[in-house]
Every structure is written in C-alpha cells, then in structure tokens.
Coordinates of C-alpha atoms and ligand atoms in Angstrom, one line a residue:
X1 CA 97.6 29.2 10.8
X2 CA 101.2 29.4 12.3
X3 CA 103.8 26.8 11.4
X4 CA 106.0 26.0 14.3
X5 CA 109.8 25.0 14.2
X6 CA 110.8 22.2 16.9
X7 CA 114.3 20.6 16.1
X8 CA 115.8 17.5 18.2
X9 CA 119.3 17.4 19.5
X10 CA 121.6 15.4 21.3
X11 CA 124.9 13.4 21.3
X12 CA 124.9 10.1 19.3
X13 CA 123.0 7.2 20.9
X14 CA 121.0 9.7 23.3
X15 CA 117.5 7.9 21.6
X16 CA 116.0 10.8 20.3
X17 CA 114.2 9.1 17.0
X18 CA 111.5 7.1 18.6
X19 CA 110.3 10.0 20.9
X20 CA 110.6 12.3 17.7
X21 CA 108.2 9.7 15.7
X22 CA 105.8 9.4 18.7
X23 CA 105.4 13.2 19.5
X24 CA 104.8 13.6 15.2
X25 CA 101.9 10.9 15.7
X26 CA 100.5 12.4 19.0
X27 CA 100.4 16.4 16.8
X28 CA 98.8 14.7 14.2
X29 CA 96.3 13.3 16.3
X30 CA 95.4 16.5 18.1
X31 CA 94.9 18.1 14.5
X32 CA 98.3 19.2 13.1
X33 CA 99.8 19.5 10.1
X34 CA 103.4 17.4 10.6
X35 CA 106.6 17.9 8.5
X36 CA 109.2 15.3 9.6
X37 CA 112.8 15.8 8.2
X38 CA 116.1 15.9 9.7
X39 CA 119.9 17.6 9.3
X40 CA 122.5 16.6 7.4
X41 CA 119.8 16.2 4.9
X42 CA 116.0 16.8 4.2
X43 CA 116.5 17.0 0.5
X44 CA 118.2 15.1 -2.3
X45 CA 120.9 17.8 -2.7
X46 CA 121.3 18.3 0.8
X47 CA 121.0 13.9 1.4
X48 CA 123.9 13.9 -1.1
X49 CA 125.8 16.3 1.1
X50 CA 124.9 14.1 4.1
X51 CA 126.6 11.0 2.9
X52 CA 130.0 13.1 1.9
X53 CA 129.9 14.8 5.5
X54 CA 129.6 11.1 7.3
X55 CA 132.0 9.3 5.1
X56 CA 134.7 11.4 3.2
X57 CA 137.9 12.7 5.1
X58 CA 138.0 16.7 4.8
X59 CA 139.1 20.1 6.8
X60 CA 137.0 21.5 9.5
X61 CA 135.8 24.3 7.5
X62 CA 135.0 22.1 4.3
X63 CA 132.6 20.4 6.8
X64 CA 130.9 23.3 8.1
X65 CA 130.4 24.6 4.7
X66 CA 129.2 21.3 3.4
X67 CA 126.8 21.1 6.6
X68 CA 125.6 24.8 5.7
X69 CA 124.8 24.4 2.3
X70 CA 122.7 21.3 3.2
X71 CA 120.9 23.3 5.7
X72 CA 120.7 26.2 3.1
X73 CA 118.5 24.5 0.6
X74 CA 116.9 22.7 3.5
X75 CA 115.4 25.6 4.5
X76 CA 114.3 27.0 1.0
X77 CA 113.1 23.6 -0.2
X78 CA 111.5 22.5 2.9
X79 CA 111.4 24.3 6.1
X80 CA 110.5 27.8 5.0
X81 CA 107.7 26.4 2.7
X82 CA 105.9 24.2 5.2
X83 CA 106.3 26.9 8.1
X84 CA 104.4 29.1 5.4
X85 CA 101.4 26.5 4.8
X86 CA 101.2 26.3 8.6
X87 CA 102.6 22.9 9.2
X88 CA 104.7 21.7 12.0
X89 CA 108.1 21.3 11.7
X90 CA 109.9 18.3 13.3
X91 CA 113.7 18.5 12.5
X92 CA 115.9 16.1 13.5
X93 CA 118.9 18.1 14.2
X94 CA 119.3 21.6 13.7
X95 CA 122.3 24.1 13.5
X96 CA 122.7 23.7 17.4
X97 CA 124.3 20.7 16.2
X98 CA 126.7 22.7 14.1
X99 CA 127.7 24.1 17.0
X100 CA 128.3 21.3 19.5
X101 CA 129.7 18.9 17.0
X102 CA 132.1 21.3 15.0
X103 CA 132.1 24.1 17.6
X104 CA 132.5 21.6 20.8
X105 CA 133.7 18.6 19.6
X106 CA 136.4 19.3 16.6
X107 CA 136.8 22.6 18.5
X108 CA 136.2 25.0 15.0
X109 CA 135.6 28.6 15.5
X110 CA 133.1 29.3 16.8
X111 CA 132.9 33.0 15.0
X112 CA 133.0 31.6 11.7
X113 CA 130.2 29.1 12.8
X114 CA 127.8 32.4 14.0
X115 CA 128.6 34.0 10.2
X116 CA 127.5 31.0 8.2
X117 CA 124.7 30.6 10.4
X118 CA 123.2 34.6 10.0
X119 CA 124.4 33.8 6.1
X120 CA 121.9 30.6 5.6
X121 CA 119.5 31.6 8.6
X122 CA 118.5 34.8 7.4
X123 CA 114.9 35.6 7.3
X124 CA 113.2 36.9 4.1
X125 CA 112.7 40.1 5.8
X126 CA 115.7 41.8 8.0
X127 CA 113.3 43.0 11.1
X128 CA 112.6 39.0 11.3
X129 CA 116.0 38.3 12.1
X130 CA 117.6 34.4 11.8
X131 CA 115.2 31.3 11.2
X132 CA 115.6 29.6 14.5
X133 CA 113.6 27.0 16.2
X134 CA 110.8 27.6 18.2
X135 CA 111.8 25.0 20.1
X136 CA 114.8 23.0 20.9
X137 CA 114.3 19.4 22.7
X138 CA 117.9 18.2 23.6
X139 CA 117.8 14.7 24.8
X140 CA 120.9 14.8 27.3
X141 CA 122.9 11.8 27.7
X142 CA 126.5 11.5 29.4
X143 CA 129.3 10.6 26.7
X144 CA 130.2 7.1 28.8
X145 CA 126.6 6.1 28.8
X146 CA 126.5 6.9 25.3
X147 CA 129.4 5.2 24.6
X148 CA 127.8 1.6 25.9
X149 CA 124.9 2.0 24.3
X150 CA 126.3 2.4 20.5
X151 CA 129.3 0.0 21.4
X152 CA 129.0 -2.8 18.3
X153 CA 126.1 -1.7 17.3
X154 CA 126.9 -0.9 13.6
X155 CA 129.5 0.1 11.6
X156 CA 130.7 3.9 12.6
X157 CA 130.2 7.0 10.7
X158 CA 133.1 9.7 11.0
X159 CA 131.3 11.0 13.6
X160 CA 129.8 7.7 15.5
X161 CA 134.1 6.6 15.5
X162 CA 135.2 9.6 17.6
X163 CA 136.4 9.2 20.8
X164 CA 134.3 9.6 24.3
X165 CA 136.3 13.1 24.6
X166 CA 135.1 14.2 21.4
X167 CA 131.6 13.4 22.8
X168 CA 132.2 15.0 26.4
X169 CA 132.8 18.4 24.3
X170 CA 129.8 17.7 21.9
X171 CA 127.9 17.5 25.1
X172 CA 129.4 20.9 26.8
X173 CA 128.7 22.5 23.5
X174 CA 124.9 21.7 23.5
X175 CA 125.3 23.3 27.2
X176 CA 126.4 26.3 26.2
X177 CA 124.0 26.5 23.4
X178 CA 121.5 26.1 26.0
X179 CA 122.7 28.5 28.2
X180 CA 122.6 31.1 25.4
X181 CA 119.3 30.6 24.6
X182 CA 117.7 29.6 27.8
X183 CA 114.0 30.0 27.0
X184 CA 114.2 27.8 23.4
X185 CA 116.1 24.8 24.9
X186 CA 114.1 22.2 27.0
X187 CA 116.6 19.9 28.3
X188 CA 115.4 15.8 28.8
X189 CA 117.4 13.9 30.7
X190 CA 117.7 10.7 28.6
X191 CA 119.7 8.4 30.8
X192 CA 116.4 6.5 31.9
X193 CA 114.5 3.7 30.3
X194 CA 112.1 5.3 27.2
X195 CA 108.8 5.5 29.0
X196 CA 110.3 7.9 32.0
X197 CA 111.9 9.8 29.0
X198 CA 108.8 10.3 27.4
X199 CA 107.1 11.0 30.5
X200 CA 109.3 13.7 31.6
X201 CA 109.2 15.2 27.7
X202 CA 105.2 15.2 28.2
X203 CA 105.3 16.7 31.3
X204 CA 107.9 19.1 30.3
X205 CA 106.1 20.4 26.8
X206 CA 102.8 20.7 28.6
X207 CA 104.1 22.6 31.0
X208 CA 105.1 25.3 28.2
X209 CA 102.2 24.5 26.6
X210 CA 103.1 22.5 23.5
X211 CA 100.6 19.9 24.5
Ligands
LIG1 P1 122.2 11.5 12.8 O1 122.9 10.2 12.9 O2 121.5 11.9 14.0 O3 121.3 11.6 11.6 O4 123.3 12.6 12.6 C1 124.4 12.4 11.7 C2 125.6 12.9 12.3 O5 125.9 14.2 11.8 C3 125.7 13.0 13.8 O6 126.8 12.2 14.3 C4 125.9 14.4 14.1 C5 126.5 15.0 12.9 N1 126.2 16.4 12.7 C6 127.2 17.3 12.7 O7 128.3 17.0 13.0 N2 126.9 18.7 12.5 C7 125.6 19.1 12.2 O8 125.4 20.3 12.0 C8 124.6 18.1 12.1 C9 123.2 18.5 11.8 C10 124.9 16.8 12.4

C-alpha cells in the first residue's frame, strides 16, 4: 500500500473543484482509498487560520506564517497520516500556492518562502527530504479570462479583490514553479468548456499513468 500526494493549483476562477470531485469519484471507483482536503485549511485549527488569512488586513510575512502553520498541522493531522494508511491524497491547493500567490503576486521573498517550506515540509526522516506532492495538476487560466468569469459572482475575499496584475504574477509564479519542477507539474489548459478540460486531464494522467 503506497499513499499518493496529488494537490490542485491554479489562479482563482480557473475551475479546478468539479474536476477535483470527479477524478476523487473515478479513484474510488477503480479501488482507492480517497482523502479529499484542501489549503488554507484541512483541519479545524488550520480552518480557523483560513478564515483570518481571507478576511483580516495583515503584513506579508504574517500571512505566510499564518498559511504555514495551517499547512503545518495539516500535514501532521491529515496528510501524513492518510499517506501512511495508503490512501490517496487529493489537496486542493498546496504550498505551490504559497509561492505564486505570496511569492508572485504580493511579490514576498521568495527565500524566506523556501525556509518555511523545508521547516513545515520536513520529512520524519532527513534522507526523505521535503513532503512534496507526487503530483501537481495546475489548471492554467489567463488572468483576463479569469477576471470575467468571477466578475459579480460573490462577494470577494482578500485575495478574489486583487487586481488582474496581481493575478498575471500569480499566474507567472505557478510557471516558474513548474519550470523548477518539470516532471511533478502537469499543466491543463483550462480556458475551454469543462468536458475538453476533463478530457485533456484524462488523457494527460493516463499518459503518466495515473489512470
Ligand atoms: P480557495 O478559494 O481555492 O480555497 O483558496 C483560497 C485563497 O487562498 C485563494 O485565493 C488562494 C489563496 N492562497 C494563498 O494565497 N496562499 C496559499 O498558500 C494558499 C494555499 C492559498
């Protein structure tokens, strides 16, 4: 039994949730063992973090703290758990996010950013290196089309509010994320209707062999 570690990224409004509910059915109905969670969040310490994050005013560095200590009991409470009984992993958002949102978009340092994460991500034994997931599924969207799509449609968090700039950079992040870590990132384009997305995700994992 090996648990596997898939996490979901993209820029607000890129549609990942339905395709990350659909792919959970279709592993449960070849056999496996699903864990669905998601960043900011995944448990009620790191929900309660969550809800300061997308609503109170603070620093840059408050934020990625806040975000990190989520993510540290997320992994202790959940992840790291399930991965051990063999279940799959589906995280909405992972620390890729971390780095495109306060790395690209508020332009914090990057440095800092790689610290906290080997702090939080460290595995329980050194030679294992950082937790990271096995795979990354970045729903790619441009920041305009994005834009459109969330215009109206609720009332904005502090990150749903920014600007289409703020976005563009988000977006350039995830590319350089993805471009450091070329062969754990599989890149969906996700300016089409939601049946060619999911078609070009199927075709995409089986290729690689996650179908
Ligand atoms: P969600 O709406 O996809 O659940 O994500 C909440 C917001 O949090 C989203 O706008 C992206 C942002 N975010 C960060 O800024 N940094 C992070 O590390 C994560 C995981 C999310």
């Amino acid at each position: 039994m090996t648990g596997r570690f898939i996490s979901f990224e993209g820029i607000d409004g890129a549609g990942k949730s339905t395709h990350i509910e659909a792919l959970a059915d279709a592993w449960r109905a070849q056999g496996r063992c699903v864990t669905l969670t998601r960043e900011p969040g995944g448990t009620p310490l790191a929900e309660q973090l969550r809800a300061l994050v997308l609503h109170q005013s603070m620093d840059a560095l408050t934020e990625a703290l806040l975000i990190f200590a989520g993510r540290r009991d997320h992994l202790q409470q959940v992840i790291e758990p399930a991965l051990a009984r063999g279940e799959w992993v589906l995280c909405d958002r992972f620390t890729d996010a971390t780095f495109a949102y306060q790395g690209g978009g508020r332009g914090f340092d990057l440095e800092v950013l790689h610290t906290l994460e080997r702090w939080v991500q460290a595995a329980s034994a050194p030679e294992l290196g950082l937790r990271q997931p096995d795979l990354t599924i970045w729903f790619d969207l441009p920041a305009a089309v994005a834009a459109q799509r969330l215009a109206g449609a609720r009332v904005p968090d502090r990150f749903e509010a920014q600007p289409q700039a703020f976005f563009e950079r988000v977006r350039e992040g995830y590319a350089q994320r993805m471009a450091q870590n070329p062969t754990r990132f599989l890149r969906v384009q996700a300016d089409q209707d939601r049946a060619s997305v999911w078609q070009d995700l199927q075709h995409q994992l089986e290729a690689r062999g996650w179908r």
